[in-house]
PDB file of C-alpha atoms in Angstrom:
ATOM      1  CA  MET L 151      99.834  24.216-142.408  1.00  0.00           C
ATOM      2  CA  ALA L 152     100.513  22.053-139.019  1.00  0.00           C
ATOM      3  CA  ALA L 153     100.069  18.361-139.386  1.00  0.00           C
ATOM      4  CA  GLU L 154      97.247  17.029-137.441  1.00  0.00           C
ATOM      5  CA  SER L 155      99.512  15.359-135.118  1.00  0.00           C
ATOM      6  CA  GLU L 156     100.743  18.666-134.686  1.00  0.00           C
ATOM      7  CA  LEU L 157      97.465  20.449-133.587  1.00  0.00           C
ATOM      8  CA  ASN L 158      97.298  21.542-130.028  1.00  0.00           C
ATOM      9  CA  ALA L 159      94.099  20.215-128.169  1.00  0.00           C
ATOM     10  CA  GLY L 160      92.766  23.770-127.738  1.00  0.00           C
ATOM     11  CA  LEU L 161      92.767  23.856-131.491  1.00  0.00           C
ATOM     12  CA  LEU L 162      91.884  20.860-132.112  1.00  0.00           C
ATOM     13  CA  LEU L 163      88.280  22.157-129.276  1.00  0.00           C
ATOM     14  CA  PHE L 164      88.793  25.282-131.647  1.00  0.00           C
ATOM     15  CA  ILE L 165      87.866  24.505-135.157  1.00  0.00           C
ATOM     16  CA  PRO L 166      84.261  22.566-134.959  1.00  0.00           C
ATOM     17  CA  TYR L 167      83.397  25.116-132.938  1.00  0.00           C
ATOM     18  CA  ARG L 168      84.093  27.676-135.702  1.00  0.00           C
ATOM     19  CA  ALA L 169      82.446  25.463-138.168  1.00  0.00           C
ATOM     20  CA  LEU L 170      79.477  24.664-136.008  1.00  0.00           C
ATOM     21  CA  GLU L 171      79.242  28.649-135.374  1.00  0.00           C
ATOM     22  CA  THR L 172      79.613  29.897-138.753  1.00  0.00           C
ATOM     23  CA  ARG L 173      76.594  27.111-139.995  1.00  0.00           C
ATOM     24  CA  ILE L 174      74.458  29.536-137.280  1.00  0.00           C
ATOM     25  CA  PHE L 175      75.176  32.559-138.470  1.00  0.00           C
ATOM     26  CA  ALA L 176      74.641  31.698-141.644  1.00  0.00           C
ATOM     27  CA  VAL L 177      71.388  29.632-140.911  1.00  0.00           C
ATOM     28  CA  LEU L 178      70.217  33.270-138.544  1.00  0.00           C
ATOM     29  CA  ALA L 179      71.099  35.877-141.604  1.00  0.00           C
ATOM     30  CA  GLU L 180      69.105  33.588-143.882  1.00  0.00           C
ATOM     31  CA  ALA L 181      66.203  33.628-141.057  1.00  0.00           C
ATOM     32  CA  GLY L 182      66.777  37.263-140.716  1.00  0.00           C
ATOM     33  CA  PHE L 183      69.207  37.872-138.594  1.00  0.00           C
ATOM     34  CA  ASP L 184      72.297  39.270-140.117  1.00  0.00           C
ATOM     35  CA  ASP L 185      72.503  42.213-137.633  1.00  0.00           C
ATOM     36  CA  LEU L 186      74.143  39.944-134.572  1.00  0.00           C
ATOM     37  CA  THR L 187      77.854  40.128-134.364  1.00  0.00           C
ATOM     38  CA  PRO L 188      79.861  36.706-132.907  1.00  0.00           C
ATOM     39  CA  ALA L 189      81.496  39.292-130.625  1.00  0.00           C
ATOM     40  CA  GLN L 190      77.217  40.136-129.866  1.00  0.00           C
ATOM     41  CA  ALA L 191      76.787  36.852-129.367  1.00  0.00           C
ATOM     42  CA  ARG L 192      79.018  35.714-126.920  1.00  0.00           C
ATOM     43  CA  VAL L 193      77.633  38.062-124.362  1.00  0.00           C
ATOM     44  CA  LEU L 194      74.137  37.465-125.071  1.00  0.00           C
ATOM     45  CA  GLN L 195      74.470  33.645-124.677  1.00  0.00           C
ATOM     46  CA  ARG L 196      75.730  34.726-120.856  1.00  0.00           C
ATOM     47  CA  VAL L 197      72.275  36.253-120.356  1.00  0.00           C
ATOM     48  CA  GLY L 198      70.215  34.128-118.188  1.00  0.00           C
ATOM     49  CA  PRO L 199      66.768  32.720-117.891  1.00  0.00           C
ATOM     50  CA  ASP L 200      65.785  36.464-115.001  1.00  0.00           C
ATOM     51  CA  GLY L 201      68.334  38.206-116.609  1.00  0.00           C
ATOM     52  CA  THR L 202      71.877  38.989-115.811  1.00  0.00           C
ATOM     53  CA  ARG L 203      73.682  42.202-114.535  1.00  0.00           C
ATOM     54  CA  LEU L 204      76.994  43.620-116.478  1.00  0.00           C
ATOM     55  CA  THR L 205      79.646  42.931-114.728  1.00  0.00           C
ATOM     56  CA  GLU L 206      78.305  39.436-114.679  1.00  0.00           C
ATOM     57  CA  LEU L 207      78.231  39.113-118.292  1.00  0.00           C
ATOM     58  CA  ALA L 208      81.459  41.186-119.147  1.00  0.00           C
ATOM     59  CA  ASP L 209      83.132  38.453-116.031  1.00  0.00           C
ATOM     60  CA  GLN L 210      81.791  35.731-118.113  1.00  0.00           C
ATOM     61  CA  ALA L 211      82.311  37.595-121.582  1.00  0.00           C
ATOM     62  CA  GLN L 212      86.195  37.668-120.001  1.00  0.00           C
ATOM     63  CA  ILE L 213      86.112  40.922-120.989  1.00  0.00           C
ATOM     64  CA  THR L 214      85.665  44.785-119.896  1.00  0.00           C
ATOM     65  CA  LYS L 215      82.934  46.130-117.819  1.00  0.00           C
ATOM     66  CA  GLN L 216      83.033  49.098-120.494  1.00  0.00           C
ATOM     67  CA  THR L 217      83.030  46.601-123.882  1.00  0.00           C
ATOM     68  CA  ALA L 218      79.838  44.981-122.378  1.00  0.00           C
ATOM     69  CA  GLY L 219      78.292  47.497-121.711  1.00  0.00           C
ATOM     70  CA  PHE L 220      78.699  48.997-125.784  1.00  0.00           C
ATOM     71  CA  LEU L 221      77.640  45.044-126.621  1.00  0.00           C
ATOM     72  CA  VAL L 222      74.917  45.467-124.641  1.00  0.00           C
ATOM     73  CA  ASP L 223      74.344  48.697-126.408  1.00  0.00           C
ATOM     74  CA  GLN L 224      74.318  47.609-129.677  1.00  0.00           C
ATOM     75  CA  LEU L 225      72.087  44.254-128.466  1.00  0.00           C
ATOM     76  CA  GLU L 226      69.410  46.657-126.843  1.00  0.00           C
ATOM     77  CA  LYS L 227      69.154  49.018-130.173  1.00  0.00           C
ATOM     78  CA  ALA L 228      68.738  45.849-132.803  1.00  0.00           C
ATOM     79  CA  GLY L 229      65.884  44.410-130.719  1.00  0.00           C
ATOM     80  CA  TYR L 230      68.002  42.077-128.345  1.00  0.00           C
ATOM     81  CA  VAL L 231      67.655  42.380-124.931  1.00  0.00           C
ATOM     82  CA  ARG L 232      65.751  45.336-122.192  1.00  0.00           C
ATOM     83  CA  ARG L 233      67.515  46.558-119.260  1.00  0.00           C
ATOM     84  CA  MET L 234      65.179  45.839-116.359  1.00  0.00           C
ATOM     85  CA  PRO L 235      65.455  47.053-112.325  1.00  0.00           C
ATOM     86  CA  ASP L 236      66.945  44.417-110.606  1.00  0.00           C
ATOM     87  CA  PRO L 237      64.661  43.397-108.268  1.00  0.00           C
ATOM     88  CA  THR L 238      67.017  42.402-105.316  1.00  0.00           C
ATOM     89  CA  ASP L 239      68.941  45.656-105.713  1.00  0.00           C
ATOM     90  CA  LYS L 240      67.093  48.492-106.951  1.00  0.00           C
ATOM     91  CA  ARG L 241      70.282  50.334-107.417  1.00  0.00           C
ATOM     92  CA  ALA L 242      71.049  47.792-110.550  1.00  0.00           C
ATOM     93  CA  ARG L 243      70.093  46.390-113.404  1.00  0.00           C
ATOM     94  CA  LEU L 244      69.095  43.214-115.533  1.00  0.00           C
ATOM     95  CA  VAL L 245      70.319  43.008-118.690  1.00  0.00           C
ATOM     96  CA  CYS L 246      66.901  40.006-120.106  1.00  0.00           C
ATOM     97  CA  LEU L 247      66.800  39.085-123.148  1.00  0.00           C
ATOM     98  CA  ALA L 248      64.057  40.205-124.996  1.00  0.00           C
ATOM     99  CA  SER L 249      61.588  38.337-127.819  1.00  0.00           C
ATOM    100  CA  ARG L 250      63.713  39.180-130.621  1.00  0.00           C
ATOM    101  CA  ALA L 251      66.321  37.111-128.853  1.00  0.00           C
ATOM    102  CA  LEU L 252      64.193  34.288-127.682  1.00  0.00           C
ATOM    103  CA  ALA L 253      63.614  33.726-131.291  1.00  0.00           C
ATOM    104  CA  ALA L 254      67.045  34.126-132.601  1.00  0.00           C
ATOM    105  CA  LYS L 255      67.990  31.001-130.061  1.00  0.00           C
ATOM    106  CA  GLU L 256      64.769  28.383-131.032  1.00  0.00           C
ATOM    107  CA  ILE L 257      67.299  28.394-133.960  1.00  0.00           C
ATOM    108  CA  ALA L 258      70.577  28.717-133.020  1.00  0.00           C
ATOM    109  CA  ASP L 259      69.816  25.917-131.175  1.00  0.00           C
ATOM    110  CA  GLY L 260      68.149  23.652-134.233  1.00  0.00           C
ATOM    111  CA  VAL L 261      71.334  23.895-135.958  1.00  0.00           C
ATOM    112  CA  VAL L 262      73.475  23.117-132.282  1.00  0.00           C
ATOM    113  CA  ALA L 263      71.185  19.538-132.917  1.00  0.00           C
ATOM    114  CA  GLU L 264      71.667  19.114-136.488  1.00  0.00           C
ATOM    115  CA  VAL L 265      75.149  19.551-135.810  1.00  0.00           C
ATOM    116  CA  GLU L 266      75.602  17.508-133.066  1.00  0.00           C
ATOM    117  CA  GLN L 267      73.444  14.815-134.902  1.00  0.00           C
ATOM    118  CA  GLU L 268      76.412  15.349-138.010  1.00  0.00           C
ATOM    119  CA  TRP L 269      78.656  14.844-135.472  1.00  0.00           C
ATOM    120  CA  GLU L 270      77.077  12.230-134.044  1.00  0.00           C
ATOM    121  CA  ALA L 271      76.432  10.154-137.617  1.00  0.00           C
ATOM    122  CA  HIS L 272      80.321  10.815-137.937  1.00  0.00           C
ATOM    123  CA  LEU L 273      81.823   9.737-134.927  1.00  0.00           C
ATOM    124  CA  GLY L 274      79.078   6.642-134.386  1.00  0.00           C
ATOM    125  CA  LYS L 275      77.580   6.542-130.593  1.00  0.00           C
ATOM    126  CA  ARG L 276      79.845   5.762-128.649  1.00  0.00           C
ATOM    127  CA  ARG L 277      82.449   8.597-129.384  1.00  0.00           C
ATOM    128  CA  MET L 278      80.343  11.228-128.953  1.00  0.00           C
ATOM    129  CA  LYS L 279      79.164  10.161-126.216  1.00  0.00           C
ATOM    130  CA  GLN L 280      82.910   9.498-125.047  1.00  0.00           C
ATOM    131  CA  LEU L 281      83.286  13.929-126.218  1.00  0.00           C
ATOM    132  CA  ARG L 282      80.678  14.923-124.499  1.00  0.00           C
ATOM    133  CA  GLU L 283      81.890  13.415-121.617  1.00  0.00           C
ATOM    134  CA  ALA L 284      85.344  14.191-121.575  1.00  0.00           C
ATOM    135  CA  LEU L 285      84.251  18.168-122.170  1.00  0.00           C
ATOM    136  CA  THR L 286      81.679  18.165-119.809  1.00  0.00           C
ATOM    137  CA  LEU L 287      84.748  17.086-117.020  1.00  0.00           C
ATOM    138  CA  LEU L 288      87.420  19.681-119.091  1.00  0.00           C
ATOM    139  CA  ARG L 289      84.857  22.130-117.847  1.00  0.00           C
ATOM    140  CA  GLU L 290      84.511  21.284-114.110  1.00  0.00           C
ATOM    141  CA  ILE L 291      88.688  22.649-114.310  1.00  0.00           C
ATOM    142  CA  THR L 292      87.739  25.286-116.898  1.00  0.00           C
ATOM    143  CA  ASP L 293      84.724  27.122-116.693  1.00  0.00           C
ATOM    144  CA  PRO L 294      84.375  28.795-113.570  1.00  0.00           C
ATOM    145  CA  TRP L 295      80.669  29.076-113.733  1.00  0.00           C
ATOM    146  CA  ALA L 296      79.640  25.965-114.061  1.00  0.00           C
TER     147      ALA L 296
END
């Protein structure tokens, strides 16, 4: 395994994210949401409060429209989303969160808060604040949907 100093910044960002994601999925599974995959969750996280078009979900998740459609089909069958007519364009449809997704999100948000508290306890308040500020600044140049 590479020495700490040899790990690139992207990997150093990914390792804590993966640990957070693993914790979230473990708690979700314990709560009965054991049918959600990481690929589905990455699409589900991008559904806006008023719904999101499939093409936007695909763009934001950086996957093909066909893959996004497949994942949304799975999410719809499992009761996490529903498709609704887009009020701004009757030809289009929006993917909207269903109550099952909102219940899972509430649990996931609790895990995120718990993990962030653990990180703050480990890093200290000042460093945690600096980390959030640095990551927010990086988002300006890395997230076209920010």
